[in-house]
Backbone as a chain_set.jsonl record, in Angstrom:
{"seq": "MKRIFLAVVITAFALGSAFAQESCETKAVGKDGKPLAGAAKTSFMKKCMADTCATKAVSSDGKPLAGAAKTSFMKKCEMGT", "coords": {"N": [[100.297, 93.344, 130.683], [97.797, 93.01, 129.474], [97.928, 95.026, 127.567], [99.921, 94.145, 125.816], [98.724, 91.811, 124.819], [96.528, 92.974, 123.554], [97.822, 94.497, 121.575], [98.938, 92.41, 120.046], [96.678, 91.136, 119.07], [95.498, 93.195, 117.551], [97.504, 93.573, 115.638], [97.441, 91.059, 114.378], [94.913, 91.064, 113.142], [95.271, 93.192, 111.378], [97.353, 92.289, 109.694], [96.129, 89.967, 108.672], [93.967, 90.935, 107.156], [95.353, 92.347, 105.268], [96.748, 90.33, 103.828], [94.611, 88.882, 102.859], [93.341, 90.459, 101.048], [93.162, 90.694, 97.729], [94.311, 92.393, 95.045], [93.41, 93.876, 91.895], [95.741, 94.447, 90.536], [97.559, 92.49, 91.378], [96.451, 90.278, 90.288], [96.853, 90.564, 87.594], [98.231, 88.798, 85.544], [99.636, 86.859, 82.912], [98.891, 83.814, 81.016], [101.251, 82.436, 80.994], [102.391, 83.123, 83.372], [103.716, 85.468, 83.59], [103.779, 88.998, 84.307], [101.184, 91.106, 83.013], [101.311, 93.562, 80.4], [101.115, 96.805, 78.848], [98.461, 97.229, 76.466], [97.065, 94.911, 77.032], [97.203, 94.726, 79.849], [95.944, 97.11, 80.546], [93.327, 96.671, 79.567], [92.606, 94.367, 81.09], [92.743, 95.429, 83.693], [90.697, 97.327, 83.625], [88.381, 95.742, 83.219], [88.524, 94.086, 85.506], [88.274, 95.972, 87.601], [85.672, 96.902, 87.081], [84.188, 94.531, 87.475], [84.745, 94.05, 90.175], [83.585, 96.307, 91.392], [80.948, 96.016, 90.604], [79.982, 93.959, 92.168], [79.763, 95.187, 94.573], [77.761, 97.056, 94.292], [75.142, 97.63, 95.772], [72.138, 98.604, 97.414], [71.281, 100.24, 100.579], [69.411, 98.616, 101.676], [70.021, 96.148, 100.693], [69.339, 95.495, 98.123], [70.116, 95.211, 94.6], [71.664, 97.986, 92.927], [70.317, 100.198, 90.379], [70.0, 101.879, 87.231], [70.556, 105.412, 87.276], [71.641, 105.596, 89.836], [73.242, 103.322, 90.006], [75.072, 103.798, 87.927], [76.333, 106.145, 88.854], [77.468, 105.154, 91.244], [79.197, 103.131, 90.202], [80.984, 104.715, 88.72], [82.219, 106.243, 90.712], [83.324, 104.199, 92.297], [85.112, 102.848, 90.555], [86.964, 104.84, 90.134], [88.047, 105.118, 92.651], [89.117, 102.615, 93.269]], "CA": [[99.975, 92.102, 130.006], [96.653, 93.272, 128.671], [98.361, 95.873, 126.437], [100.664, 93.292, 124.901], [97.727, 90.955, 124.162], [95.749, 93.827, 122.66], [98.698, 94.792, 120.444], [99.091, 91.213, 119.234], [95.396, 90.93, 118.406], [95.343, 94.213, 116.504], [98.466, 93.27, 114.578], [97.009, 89.856, 113.674], [93.837, 91.437, 112.273], [95.809, 94.039, 110.302], [98.076, 91.406, 108.742], [95.183, 89.045, 108.058], [93.217, 91.616, 106.077], [96.316, 92.718, 104.176], [96.987, 89.165, 103.016], [93.374, 88.358, 102.267], [92.863, 91.318, 100.011], [93.896, 90.497, 96.486], [93.921, 93.45, 94.182], [93.455, 93.611, 90.428], [97.133, 94.554, 90.123], [98.211, 91.23, 91.649], [95.828, 89.301, 89.423], [97.199, 90.893, 86.236], [99.323, 87.974, 84.989], [99.241, 86.085, 81.727], [98.825, 82.344, 81.146], [102.589, 81.95, 81.24], [102.811, 83.501, 84.717], [104.419, 86.752, 83.53], [102.873, 90.111, 84.471], [100.678, 91.71, 81.798], [101.859, 94.934, 80.14], [100.502, 97.522, 77.737], [97.05, 97.188, 76.253], [96.467, 93.754, 77.746], [97.04, 95.094, 81.222], [94.894, 98.145, 80.664], [92.004, 96.008, 79.372], [92.358, 93.524, 82.225], [92.492, 96.255, 84.888], [89.376, 97.955, 83.507], [87.402, 94.708, 83.457], [88.638, 93.651, 86.88], [87.687, 96.989, 88.47], [84.255, 96.88, 86.854], [83.654, 93.342, 88.135], [84.843, 94.262, 91.651], [82.632, 97.348, 91.783], [79.597, 95.53, 90.359], [79.548, 93.132, 93.286], [79.53, 96.095, 95.737], [76.685, 97.972, 93.917], [73.88, 97.299, 96.402], [71.594, 99.681, 98.235], [71.349, 100.017, 101.987], [68.481, 97.534, 102.036], [70.513, 94.896, 100.117], [68.881, 95.266, 96.715], [71.064, 95.737, 93.604], [71.41, 99.331, 92.39], [69.936, 100.221, 88.975], [69.868, 103.194, 86.603], [71.511, 106.493, 87.576], [72.318, 105.292, 91.097], [74.306, 102.339, 89.729], [76.041, 104.497, 87.092], [77.066, 107.016, 89.735], [78.258, 104.319, 92.154], [80.252, 102.5, 89.471], [81.957, 105.708, 88.389], [83.002, 106.575, 91.946], [84.053, 103.005, 92.736], [86.193, 102.588, 89.643], [87.989, 105.899, 90.364], [88.672, 104.903, 93.932], [89.696, 101.274, 93.409]], "C": [[98.831, 92.293, 129.018], [97.034, 94.095, 127.423], [99.072, 95.039, 125.408], [99.679, 92.387, 124.115], [96.928, 91.758, 123.157], [96.554, 94.17, 121.395], [98.832, 93.614, 119.507], [97.825, 90.976, 118.445], [95.203, 91.937, 117.284], [96.278, 93.96, 115.328], [98.031, 92.065, 113.752], [95.858, 90.222, 112.726], [94.356, 92.286, 111.1], [96.545, 93.208, 109.254], [97.122, 90.475, 108.001], [94.399, 89.713, 106.944], [94.086, 92.033, 104.971], [96.595, 91.544, 103.281], [95.742, 88.676, 102.334], [92.923, 89.206, 101.094], [93.739, 91.192, 98.786], [93.401, 91.532, 95.468], [93.977, 93.044, 92.694], [94.905, 93.608, 89.918], [97.868, 93.222, 90.316], [97.662, 90.129, 90.742], [96.237, 89.433, 87.945], [98.408, 90.105, 85.713], [98.785, 87.165, 83.838], [99.234, 84.577, 82.009], [100.197, 81.761, 81.434], [103.172, 82.38, 82.57], [103.523, 84.867, 84.733], [103.387, 87.876, 83.685], [102.436, 90.692, 83.121], [101.272, 93.106, 81.64], [101.071, 95.518, 78.949], [98.997, 97.412, 77.684], [96.369, 96.045, 76.958], [96.243, 94.07, 79.196], [95.946, 96.101, 81.456], [93.531, 97.541, 80.546], [91.634, 95.141, 80.574], [91.997, 94.347, 83.474], [91.086, 96.869, 84.826], [88.237, 96.95, 83.755], [87.373, 94.278, 84.889], [88.0, 94.664, 87.855], [86.15, 97.034, 88.316], [83.593, 95.711, 87.535], [83.653, 93.493, 89.665], [83.781, 95.257, 92.128], [81.178, 96.845, 91.603], [79.076, 94.667, 91.52], [79.224, 93.968, 94.53], [78.327, 96.998, 95.466], [75.331, 97.53, 94.472], [73.439, 98.43, 97.284], [71.706, 99.321, 99.708], [70.413, 98.889, 102.453], [68.855, 96.192, 101.387], [70.083, 94.615, 98.699], [69.921, 95.856, 95.726], [70.665, 97.079, 93.095], [71.039, 99.215, 90.876], [69.918, 101.692, 88.535], [70.947, 104.18, 86.977], [72.266, 106.25, 88.86], [73.483, 104.333, 90.856], [75.415, 103.012, 88.903], [76.925, 105.387, 87.972], [78.017, 106.217, 90.669], [79.461, 103.682, 91.423], [81.377, 103.503, 89.079], [82.85, 106.034, 89.59], [83.865, 105.416, 92.37], [85.248, 102.761, 91.863], [87.297, 103.652, 89.76], [88.749, 105.605, 91.657], [89.383, 103.582, 94.127], [91.031, 101.144, 92.772]], "O": [[98.879, 91.811, 127.887], [96.495, 93.859, 126.342], [98.838, 95.219, 124.213], [99.803, 92.231, 122.9], [96.674, 91.297, 122.044], [96.022, 94.134, 120.285], [98.841, 93.793, 118.289], [97.891, 90.646, 117.261], [94.789, 91.57, 116.184], [95.893, 94.115, 114.169], [98.234, 92.052, 112.538], [95.832, 89.729, 111.599], [93.919, 92.108, 109.962], [96.365, 93.417, 108.054], [97.307, 90.228, 106.809], [94.189, 89.112, 105.89], [93.643, 92.085, 103.823], [96.678, 91.721, 102.066], [95.849, 88.077, 101.263], [92.194, 88.722, 100.228], [94.918, 91.544, 98.81], [92.23, 91.54, 95.087], [94.525, 92.004, 92.328], [95.25, 92.87, 88.996], [98.715, 92.865, 89.497], [98.356, 89.15, 90.468], [95.997, 88.527, 87.146], [99.472, 90.675, 85.472], [97.602, 86.828, 83.802], [99.54, 84.141, 83.119], [100.3, 80.702, 82.054], [104.316, 82.049, 82.881], [103.889, 85.356, 85.803], [102.247, 87.729, 83.245], [103.238, 90.76, 82.189], [101.679, 93.742, 82.612], [100.455, 94.792, 78.169], [98.323, 97.489, 78.711], [95.238, 96.175, 77.427], [95.197, 93.723, 79.743], [95.145, 95.999, 82.386], [92.646, 97.858, 81.341], [90.491, 95.166, 81.031], [91.071, 94.006, 84.21], [90.377, 96.927, 85.831], [87.252, 97.273, 84.419], [86.292, 94.113, 85.455], [87.295, 94.289, 88.791], [85.427, 97.187, 89.301], [82.526, 95.876, 88.125], [82.698, 93.117, 90.345], [83.155, 95.047, 93.167], [80.293, 97.218, 92.374], [77.879, 94.654, 91.809], [78.505, 93.518, 95.423], [77.9, 97.68, 96.398], [74.465, 97.099, 93.711], [74.268, 99.146, 97.846], [72.168, 98.234, 100.054], [70.626, 98.293, 103.509], [68.114, 95.217, 101.505], [70.443, 93.581, 98.136], [70.526, 96.889, 96.01], [69.486, 97.329, 92.846], [71.412, 98.25, 90.208], [69.834, 102.607, 89.354], [72.128, 103.833, 86.996], [73.423, 106.653, 88.976], [74.566, 104.499, 91.418], [76.595, 102.795, 89.181], [78.148, 105.37, 87.833], [79.185, 106.563, 90.845], [80.582, 103.684, 91.932], [82.559, 103.163, 89.11], [84.075, 106.09, 89.478], [85.016, 105.609, 92.762], [86.329, 102.485, 92.385], [88.461, 103.352, 89.497], [89.958, 105.822, 91.736], [90.175, 103.439, 95.058], [91.633, 100.071, 92.815]]}, "num_chains": 1, "name": "protein.A"}
């Protein structure tokens, strides 16, 4: 019984985080509701990734990164996102 309950709890958390995470790819739609394509999509994706990474650019003590540390973090974050 405990194993079944544990499996249900783990599955619920996995599904919850998957639905809560909205990526830049899913946000790339135009005003008419159609997916963006070409240069518009490229531009949107670049801006979206930069905005997403900028909110994560904080040091271990909670202060915003600056200078070379921020540049390095943003470069790594944008490649991985």
